[in-house]
Amino acid sequence: MAERSTAAVDVADNSGDEPLTAKADQSTADGVAQNPERDTDSDEAQGSGGIEETEKASPPELHSGHKLARRYRLEECVTRLDGFSSWRAVDEKLRRAVGVHILPADHARARSVLAAARSSALLGDPRFVQVLDAVEENDLVYVVHEWLPDATELTALLAPAPLEAHDAYQMVSQIASAMAAAHREGLAHLRLNPNAVLRTSSGQWRIRGLAVNAALRGISSDTPQRTDTEAIGALLYAALTQRWPYESDAYGLSGLPKGVGLIAPDQVRAGVHRGLSELAMRALANDGATASRHESACTTPEELVKAIGEMPRIRPPEPAFTAPPEYQRTTYQQGTYGRPAPRPGATQAVPTPPPPLQSRTGKALKWAVSALLIAALGLGSWQLADALMDQGNKSEDTKQTQTSDGNDKSGGKTKPAAAITIEGAKEYVASGDAQAPDDVAKTYDGDSTTYWRTKRYNSGPKLAPYKPGVGIVYDLGSAKKISAASIGLRYTGNHTTIHLYATDSLTPSTGVDSMTEIGTATTSGTSLTVKATKSLKTQYVLLWITDVPMAPSDGYSGAGYKQAITDVKFTG
């Protein structure tokens, strides 16, 4: 009889969304780590606990395409180490990507791995990558966990440069708070390193492998709170300096010079925030290292959270100010029009203004000119008024109307379409999971490089039967007449079909079938215009995608049927 954990409670439909995969020890140019589970670090470099000596069990004979529990299809092995293996897999029941750790049931650590996985699953803190299932079945023990398609490891984030002070502050604040909550429930990580810390596309930091990663490697500690606190200090040190605070190189980072000892981050790199530098040293105060500025050491995550709270809050950097273009003077100047331009380096004479009119003759001449101007203005005004009156009489006599006759001077000119401002938006989920709810504002932020994306699907172009469609509801502020919508798309190929519907709120009270369709269009390019087929007014418009093209692998997911929206504009 298979022993199954109660941790598998998630029933969302990720529809085959596949995360980015690459080697954790090989960072890409854009800072995206590709193999979230590959373990290339050493415990000596981590500075926490050793690996127990255990009998090495042979890993089970598994391969891509192998299915566990008739549900989890193995796709790619990302780690094979010390008798266990870790895989990227697909949950065929919920059609989503997951991660799986597998080891033989007779492995010396199998019991402790199961216990750690179940304890981690019971915590249920969203700041940690969640354990979804923990199973002993057919002489195997396997742990199934979330696979975050849009998350990037700290290892990859640090490959090009250190973090900005505000980003480092957010990272240490969120990680310390999460670990303090875990320790209050009696859970420790013991393997907290740059490979285990992820930042999502919404800017949230999440921790992978709570308790489980240490159990897989047989790591223990007599002082688990001190071990995790020092690990957080090492993360902050690396984020500020792009160096690992030990002599050994690790996680793609260079270690400190041998024999120098632990020096403060603001002594390693110029411009490091002093408060964060001191905080890193207080967390790293261990094995003879002393805290900076005579502050007491932080030996638990709770103490570290308190120390962070006592710091002045670090605000995000102000957006760069772009100076307006300098005013360019024209070459025309009074008294110089028509004259040849001076040679470079030649001294140009300053024109002398003509002398004012003098004497009685000059004054009389000025008065005469003024009188003539006044008379001319009066005569012109009278003639203009007479002409307008005459035109009005003719109009009354002929009873002309300005519709479509040849006398209408504006005939043939159409009124330009008026742009409609989008006041807000929210993703509409008809069934299953949302696509990227935190990114909907990127579809109308005026920046064509940002976008909201769908998940990756295994077949297409039609999304059904995975989903009836995906889309976003836009709030136009008040009821407005819609004539058209222009939509920027990220991917070409096959075809993309988009419908516009009028609905009653940002969270529609009816299904798509009960909404009034404004228009629909299909394209194979990167732009699409949907024209209204009927005249109606609405405050809320649903942009509904039912077909997506086959698109290549990118920084978010592998090749498959998917689409992303960059710019949405409505006109009325």
XYZ file of C-alpha atoms in Angstrom:
572
model
C 0.000 0.000 0.000
C 1.500 3.330 -0.957
C 1.955 5.827 1.867
C 0.856 9.254 0.583
C 1.145 12.673 2.176
C -1.820 15.000 2.677
C 0.237 17.854 1.280
C -1.111 17.590 -2.263
C -3.999 20.036 -2.025
C -3.348 22.317 -4.973
C -5.873 21.830 -7.803
C -4.951 24.771 -10.018
C -4.618 24.342 -13.758
C -1.243 25.582 -14.954
C -1.898 24.113 -18.384
C 1.560 22.799 -19.057
C 3.428 25.989 -18.161
C 7.097 25.134 -18.468
C 9.811 27.108 -16.605
C 13.140 28.240 -17.884
C 15.909 25.676 -17.511
C 19.637 26.226 -17.600
C 22.760 25.497 -15.580
C 22.976 27.211 -12.181
C 26.728 27.564 -12.524
C 26.451 29.205 -15.916
C 24.649 32.563 -15.853
C 23.121 34.004 -18.969
C 23.740 37.549 -20.112
C 20.348 38.766 -18.990
C 20.740 37.341 -15.500
C 18.315 34.408 -15.778
C 19.389 31.123 -14.171
C 18.353 28.121 -16.125
C 18.660 25.033 -13.939
C 16.902 25.859 -10.685
C 17.703 22.498 -9.066
C 21.290 21.854 -10.184
C 23.613 21.640 -7.154
C 27.138 22.810 -7.917
C 28.030 24.290 -4.528
C 30.050 22.801 -1.712
C 29.066 22.681 1.948
C 32.517 23.932 2.887
C 31.895 27.075 0.839
C 28.480 27.473 2.418
C 29.966 27.517 5.896
C 27.200 25.434 7.473
C 27.248 21.879 8.761
C 28.814 18.812 7.200
C 27.390 15.825 5.311
C 26.943 12.681 7.352
C 28.774 9.586 6.211
C 26.106 7.232 4.870
C 26.062 4.161 2.699
C 25.590 5.282 -0.891
C 22.449 3.734 -2.356
C 22.232 3.258 -6.080
C 19.859 5.740 -7.709
C 16.777 4.189 -9.312
C 16.848 3.594 -13.041
C 14.734 6.469 -14.282
C 14.566 8.254 -17.605
C 12.730 11.051 -19.384
C 9.148 9.978 -20.009
C 8.991 7.777 -16.900
C 5.739 8.347 -15.013
C 5.267 8.323 -11.234
C 1.868 7.530 -9.725
C 0.505 7.545 -13.304
C 0.586 11.314 -13.015
C 4.054 12.917 -12.820
C 5.915 12.535 -16.143
C 9.671 13.086 -15.796
C 11.063 15.552 -18.344
C 14.664 16.464 -17.481
C 17.120 15.366 -14.794
C 18.663 18.461 -13.230
C 20.611 16.821 -10.371
C 21.982 13.325 -9.839
C 23.927 13.229 -6.591
C 24.618 11.006 -3.593
C 21.991 8.379 -4.365
C 19.094 10.700 -5.242
C 18.038 12.618 -8.327
C 16.018 15.777 -8.950
C 13.851 16.280 -12.030
C 11.732 18.773 -13.850
C 8.436 17.010 -14.474
C 4.876 17.596 -15.655
C 1.823 16.952 -13.530
C -0.407 15.527 -16.278
C -3.497 15.672 -14.083
C -3.257 19.444 -13.536
C -1.171 20.120 -16.682
C 1.590 22.110 -14.991
C 5.335 21.883 -14.434
C 6.594 20.604 -11.073
C 9.899 19.611 -9.503
C 10.490 16.093 -8.133
C 13.194 14.708 -5.794
C 13.501 10.900 -6.050
C 15.486 8.394 -3.964
C 15.211 4.668 -3.231
C 12.950 3.735 -0.327
C 15.886 1.899 1.312
C 18.145 4.969 1.119
C 19.566 5.885 4.502
C 17.926 9.333 4.349
C 14.559 8.308 2.888
C 12.711 8.513 6.232
C 14.167 11.907 7.132
C 13.376 13.299 3.655
C 9.730 12.233 3.943
C 9.469 13.737 7.436
C 11.074 17.010 6.330
C 8.810 17.274 3.268
C 5.661 16.742 5.315
C 6.714 19.265 7.939
C 7.498 21.839 5.243
C 4.139 21.217 3.543
C 2.274 21.835 6.792
C 3.878 25.270 7.183
C 1.983 26.570 4.132
C 3.868 29.888 4.047
C 3.731 31.380 0.503
C 7.223 32.826 0.961
C 8.547 29.280 0.547
C 8.339 27.092 -2.553
C 5.545 24.724 -1.558
C 5.794 20.950 -1.194
C 2.830 19.497 -3.107
C 3.210 15.771 -2.443
C 5.406 13.392 -0.438
C 5.030 9.731 -1.405
C 6.555 6.304 -0.750
C 5.547 3.992 -3.593
C 7.043 1.044 -5.518
C 10.335 1.072 -3.597
C 10.731 4.804 -4.276
C 10.378 7.908 -2.151
C 9.644 11.103 -4.036
C 8.859 14.682 -3.060
C 6.918 16.901 -5.483
C 7.237 20.688 -5.184
C 6.291 23.853 -7.032
C 8.230 24.880 -10.129
C 8.240 28.640 -10.581
C 8.420 29.491 -14.299
C 9.100 33.201 -13.853
C 11.522 33.126 -10.916
C 15.257 33.864 -11.094
C 17.893 32.559 -8.700
C 19.982 35.017 -6.724
C 23.000 33.310 -8.324
C 21.921 34.564 -11.739
C 20.898 38.006 -10.465
C 24.394 38.558 -9.092
C 26.202 37.377 -12.226
C 26.264 40.800 -13.960
C 26.542 43.094 -10.897
C 25.689 43.476 -7.184
C 22.139 44.384 -6.232
C 21.062 47.976 -5.705
C 20.744 48.964 -2.037
C 16.935 48.924 -2.148
C 16.840 45.467 -3.781
C 19.325 44.083 -1.244
C 17.244 45.604 1.587
C 14.064 43.990 0.240
C 15.818 40.645 -0.152
C 17.228 40.467 3.378
C 13.977 41.780 4.895
C 11.783 39.192 3.208
C 14.192 36.268 3.670
C 14.797 37.043 7.354
C 11.059 37.406 8.062
C 10.284 34.125 6.299
C 12.990 32.213 8.167
C 11.904 33.709 11.502
C 8.393 32.366 10.819
C 9.791 28.931 9.905
C 11.895 28.698 13.079
C 8.872 29.598 15.198
C 7.341 26.390 13.803
C 10.506 24.403 14.523
C 11.720 24.269 10.901
C 15.246 25.115 9.746
C 16.725 25.331 6.256
C 20.453 24.670 6.797
C 21.118 24.958 3.043
C 20.226 28.628 2.542
C 22.456 29.790 -0.314
C 22.103 31.847 -3.544
C 20.746 28.781 -5.371
C 17.892 28.476 -2.876
C 16.731 32.108 -3.041
C 14.491 33.161 -5.941
C 13.011 36.479 -7.047
C 9.714 36.330 -8.949
C 8.697 38.643 -11.766
C 6.563 40.633 -9.282
C 9.625 41.368 -7.114
C 8.807 38.930 -4.306
C 11.568 36.772 -2.819
C 10.908 33.082 -2.198
C 12.948 30.325 -0.560
C 13.321 26.844 -2.021
C 14.081 23.597 -0.194
C 13.071 24.393 3.406
C 14.190 21.392 5.509
C 14.106 19.089 2.446
C 17.405 20.137 0.827
C 19.295 19.538 4.088
C 17.589 16.173 4.601
C 18.519 15.059 1.078
C 22.178 15.738 1.837
C 22.193 14.555 5.458
C 23.017 17.987 6.875
C 22.273 18.789 10.504
C 23.272 21.496 12.961
C 23.392 21.809 16.745
C 22.568 25.522 16.381
C 20.096 25.705 13.470
C 19.012 29.293 14.156
C 22.615 30.534 14.181
C 23.345 28.530 11.010
C 20.427 30.043 9.081
C 21.148 33.552 10.393
C 24.738 33.382 9.249
C 23.540 32.088 5.870
C 21.257 35.145 5.526
C 24.235 37.366 6.368
C 26.245 35.635 3.636
C 23.418 36.257 1.148
C 23.336 39.952 2.029
C 27.143 40.168 1.842
C 27.103 38.604 -1.634
C 24.256 40.871 -2.763
C 26.206 43.994 -1.729
C 29.673 43.036 -2.945
C 29.294 40.291 -5.581
C 31.768 38.307 -3.431
C 31.289 35.227 -1.263
C 32.277 36.049 2.367
C 34.579 33.029 2.734
C 37.916 32.181 1.180
C 36.486 29.543 -1.164
C 34.786 30.509 -4.430
C 31.154 29.408 -4.599
C 27.927 29.972 -6.558
C 29.782 31.712 -9.368
C 31.204 34.274 -6.903
C 34.842 34.864 -5.982
C 35.746 34.345 -2.346
C 37.650 36.794 -0.165
C 41.444 36.941 -0.443
C 43.165 34.332 1.703
C 44.545 35.566 5.001
C 42.576 38.806 5.033
C 39.697 37.536 7.130
C 36.132 38.757 7.111
C 36.113 42.445 6.168
C 33.022 44.617 5.997
C 31.228 44.922 2.630
C 31.812 48.702 2.473
C 35.552 47.947 2.610
C 35.268 45.472 -0.261
C 33.357 47.684 -2.680
C 32.967 51.448 -2.812
C 29.501 52.919 -2.471
C 28.001 50.075 -0.395
C 25.199 51.222 1.918
C 26.778 51.476 5.387
C 23.684 50.333 7.283
C 23.376 47.187 5.183
C 27.119 46.581 5.471
C 26.865 46.649 9.266
C 23.796 44.406 9.173
C 25.652 41.776 7.120
C 28.535 41.797 9.604
C 26.189 41.432 12.580
C 24.586 38.363 10.983
C 27.984 36.910 10.041
C 29.462 37.344 13.548
C 30.535 33.749 14.084
C 33.684 31.678 14.513
C 35.774 34.633 15.674
C 34.284 37.269 13.367
C 33.286 40.448 15.206
C 30.306 42.647 14.549
C 30.921 46.032 12.937
C 30.632 49.331 14.869
C 30.409 47.483 18.230
C 26.814 46.416 17.608
C 25.667 43.149 19.144
C 25.659 40.097 16.897
C 22.401 38.699 15.473
C 22.275 34.988 16.264
C 18.664 34.198 15.281
C 16.458 35.234 12.350
C 14.153 36.936 14.864
C 17.009 39.152 16.098
C 17.924 39.922 12.504
C 14.337 40.978 11.743
C 14.431 43.289 14.767
C 17.738 44.813 13.624
C 16.304 45.427 10.142
C 13.268 47.113 11.693
C 15.509 49.516 13.603
C 17.232 50.655 10.406
C 15.992 53.677 8.456
C 13.924 52.389 5.569
C 15.790 52.356 2.264
C 13.636 53.845 -0.471
C 13.815 52.820 -4.128
C 16.013 55.014 -6.328
C 14.385 58.031 -7.895
C 13.756 57.748 -11.638
C 16.455 59.393 -13.714
C 15.559 62.948 -14.791
C 15.933 63.641 -18.480
C 16.713 67.285 -19.226
C 14.648 68.866 -21.997
C 16.487 69.540 -25.252
C 18.375 72.804 -25.284
C 16.586 75.616 -27.093
C 18.100 76.091 -30.528
C 18.222 79.641 -31.788
C 17.545 80.279 -35.452
C 20.075 81.981 -37.637
C 17.715 84.912 -38.186
C 18.513 87.969 -36.110
C 17.285 91.511 -36.381
C 19.306 93.419 -38.946
C 21.178 90.310 -40.205
C 18.587 88.669 -42.473
C 20.013 88.245 -45.961
C 23.562 88.955 -44.880
C 26.265 86.359 -45.437
C 27.240 84.348 -42.368
C 30.532 85.428 -40.770
C 33.585 83.278 -41.188
C 34.459 81.034 -38.226
C 36.611 82.935 -35.734
C 35.821 86.322 -37.269
C 34.617 89.058 -34.965
C 31.048 90.001 -35.692
C 30.037 93.609 -35.237
C 27.068 94.214 -32.960
C 24.347 96.031 -34.962
C 23.540 99.473 -33.696
C 19.801 100.183 -33.376
C 18.547 103.165 -35.401
C 18.216 106.378 -33.400
C 14.693 107.301 -32.299
C 12.798 110.001 -34.189
C 13.625 113.374 -32.725
C 12.198 116.864 -32.963
C 8.640 118.048 -33.663
C 8.614 116.561 -37.161
C 9.343 113.113 -35.773
C 6.610 113.406 -33.168
C 4.075 114.562 -35.765
C 4.994 111.680 -38.010
C 4.436 109.190 -35.193
C 0.995 110.623 -34.433
C 0.059 110.500 -38.134
C 1.068 106.845 -38.433
C -0.905 105.959 -35.306
C -4.035 107.684 -36.656
C -3.795 105.855 -39.977
C -3.487 102.493 -38.205
C -6.551 103.199 -36.081
C -8.588 104.211 -39.117
C -7.508 101.101 -41.013
C -8.497 98.845 -38.140
C -11.916 100.488 -37.881
C -12.576 100.185 -41.605
C -11.499 96.570 -41.647
C -13.746 95.672 -38.709
C -16.763 97.316 -40.399
C -16.161 95.482 -43.676
C -15.767 92.158 -41.855
C -19.002 92.601 -39.933
C -20.846 93.572 -43.141
C -19.529 90.477 -44.924
C -20.632 88.187 -42.082
C -24.119 89.670 -42.051
C -24.419 89.312 -45.809
C -23.357 85.688 -45.607
C -25.925 85.026 -42.883
C -28.696 86.488 -45.022
C -27.712 84.318 -47.968
C -27.729 81.288 -45.739
C -31.249 82.031 -44.539
C -32.497 82.645 -48.069
C -31.162 79.455 -49.563
C -31.854 77.287 -46.503
C -28.566 75.433 -47.048
C -27.644 72.711 -44.576
C -24.143 71.481 -43.818
C -24.630 67.816 -44.461
C -23.325 66.285 -47.656
C -23.745 69.053 -50.279
C -20.778 70.460 -52.166
C -20.863 73.771 -50.289
C -19.859 72.121 -47.025
C -16.149 72.876 -46.681
C -15.687 70.081 -44.166
C -17.328 67.519 -46.447
C -15.232 64.434 -47.023
C -13.188 64.952 -43.813
C -13.821 62.362 -41.093
C -13.570 63.223 -37.413
C -10.360 61.729 -35.996
C -10.780 58.879 -33.517
C -10.312 59.959 -29.902
C -7.983 57.951 -27.667
C -9.628 56.482 -24.561
C -7.654 56.431 -21.324
C -7.476 53.106 -19.496
C -8.062 53.663 -15.778
C -7.347 50.131 -14.562
C -7.332 46.453 -15.487
C -7.650 43.003 -13.992
C -7.006 39.536 -15.353
C -10.167 37.536 -16.085
C -9.989 33.852 -15.158
C -12.789 31.730 -16.550
C -11.356 28.445 -15.228
C -8.204 27.078 -13.626
C -5.253 29.288 -12.691
C -4.484 32.883 -13.628
C -1.791 33.577 -16.231
C 0.217 36.576 -14.928
C -2.135 38.758 -12.822
C 0.653 41.011 -11.533
C 1.598 42.075 -15.076
C -1.712 43.344 -16.462
C -0.693 47.004 -16.002
C 2.221 46.403 -18.372
C -0.230 46.178 -21.258
C -1.085 49.898 -21.056
C 1.990 51.480 -19.424
C 3.192 53.003 -22.714
C 6.329 50.821 -22.709
C 6.405 48.338 -25.589
C 9.195 46.327 -23.920
C 6.957 45.232 -21.032
C 4.137 42.757 -21.421
C 1.587 40.411 -19.880
C 1.996 36.823 -21.001
C -0.006 33.640 -21.142
C 1.320 30.348 -19.929
C 2.725 27.775 -22.350
C 0.295 25.181 -23.705
C 1.057 21.808 -25.259
C -1.299 22.115 -28.204
C -2.947 24.876 -30.196
C -3.514 27.364 -31.665
C -6.950 27.006 -30.003
C -6.617 27.038 -26.217
C -9.604 24.756 -25.710
C -9.916 22.234 -24.165
C -7.179 23.398 -21.739
C -9.009 26.688 -21.252
C -11.931 28.400 -23.001
C -9.680 31.434 -23.285
C -7.572 33.894 -21.300
C -7.800 37.648 -21.077
C -7.936 40.979 -19.267
C -10.844 43.282 -18.338
C -10.087 47.003 -18.821
C -11.775 49.859 -16.940
C -12.288 52.958 -19.128
C -13.397 55.142 -16.196
C -16.929 55.704 -17.502
C -19.203 54.396 -20.236
C -17.651 55.208 -23.612
C -18.339 54.291 -27.210
C -15.662 51.932 -28.560
C -14.777 52.119 -32.235
C -11.571 50.058 -32.287
C -8.686 48.636 -30.266
C -5.052 48.294 -31.298
C -3.112 45.486 -29.629
C 0.646 44.846 -29.664
C 1.743 41.202 -29.552
C 5.078 39.577 -28.716
C 4.979 36.410 -30.804
C 4.285 35.747 -34.489
C 3.378 32.468 -36.191
C 0.276 30.322 -36.704
C -2.384 32.792 -35.680
C -3.678 34.783 -32.740
C -7.417 35.397 -32.358
C -8.712 38.111 -30.018
C -12.303 39.078 -29.183
C -13.567 42.218 -27.439
C -16.614 41.968 -25.179
C -18.594 44.576 -23.238
C -19.025 43.500 -19.627
C -20.404 44.916 -16.376
C -17.358 45.197 -14.060
C -13.688 44.319 -13.572
C -14.962 41.030 -12.148
C -17.792 40.156 -14.556
C -20.930 38.653 -13.079
C -21.584 36.565 -16.202
C -19.576 34.224 -18.394
C -18.199 35.168 -21.789
C -21.149 33.548 -23.547
C -23.509 36.067 -21.917
C -21.426 39.145 -22.793
C -22.004 41.386 -25.817
C -19.255 40.979 -28.410
C -17.824 44.244 -29.731
C -15.602 42.731 -32.422
C -13.038 40.057 -33.242
C -9.880 39.780 -35.368
C -7.081 37.325 -36.208
C -3.440 37.937 -37.134
C -0.158 36.108 -37.637
C 1.950 39.230 -36.928
C 2.836 41.330 -33.896
C 0.010 43.854 -34.128
C -3.728 43.519 -34.332
C -6.621 45.955 -34.775
C -10.079 44.902 -33.635
C -12.852 47.101 -35.080
C -16.269 47.382 -33.485
C -19.027 45.754 -35.513
C -21.805 47.442 -33.559
C -22.264 50.793 -31.832
C -22.465 50.516 -28.048
C -21.178 52.193 -24.900
C -19.452 50.386 -22.056
C -17.113 51.161 -19.167
C -15.563 47.695 -19.025
C -14.056 45.820 -21.991
C -12.862 42.215 -21.908
C -9.931 41.424 -24.219
C -10.360 37.674 -24.738
C -7.739 35.453 -26.409
C -8.954 32.108 -27.752
C -6.079 31.185 -30.124
C -2.320 31.574 -29.641
C 0.615 30.763 -31.967
C 3.468 28.307 -31.604
C 6.338 30.373 -30.138
C 9.980 29.521 -29.370
C 11.614 29.094 -25.985
C 12.430 32.323 -24.148
C 13.311 33.601 -20.699
C 10.013 32.485 -19.181
C 9.041 29.156 -20.707
C 9.944 26.577 -23.314
C 8.649 26.331 -26.858
C 4.903 25.898 -27.105
C 1.633 27.645 -27.821
C 1.612 31.008 -26.042
C 1.247 34.758 -26.549
C 2.077 38.020 -24.777
C 0.408 41.454 -25.025
C 2.629 44.535 -25.023
C 0.368 47.529 -25.734
C -3.403 47.992 -25.709
C -5.077 51.208 -26.896
C -8.791 51.909 -27.276
C -10.300 54.593 -29.504
C -13.845 55.918 -29.623
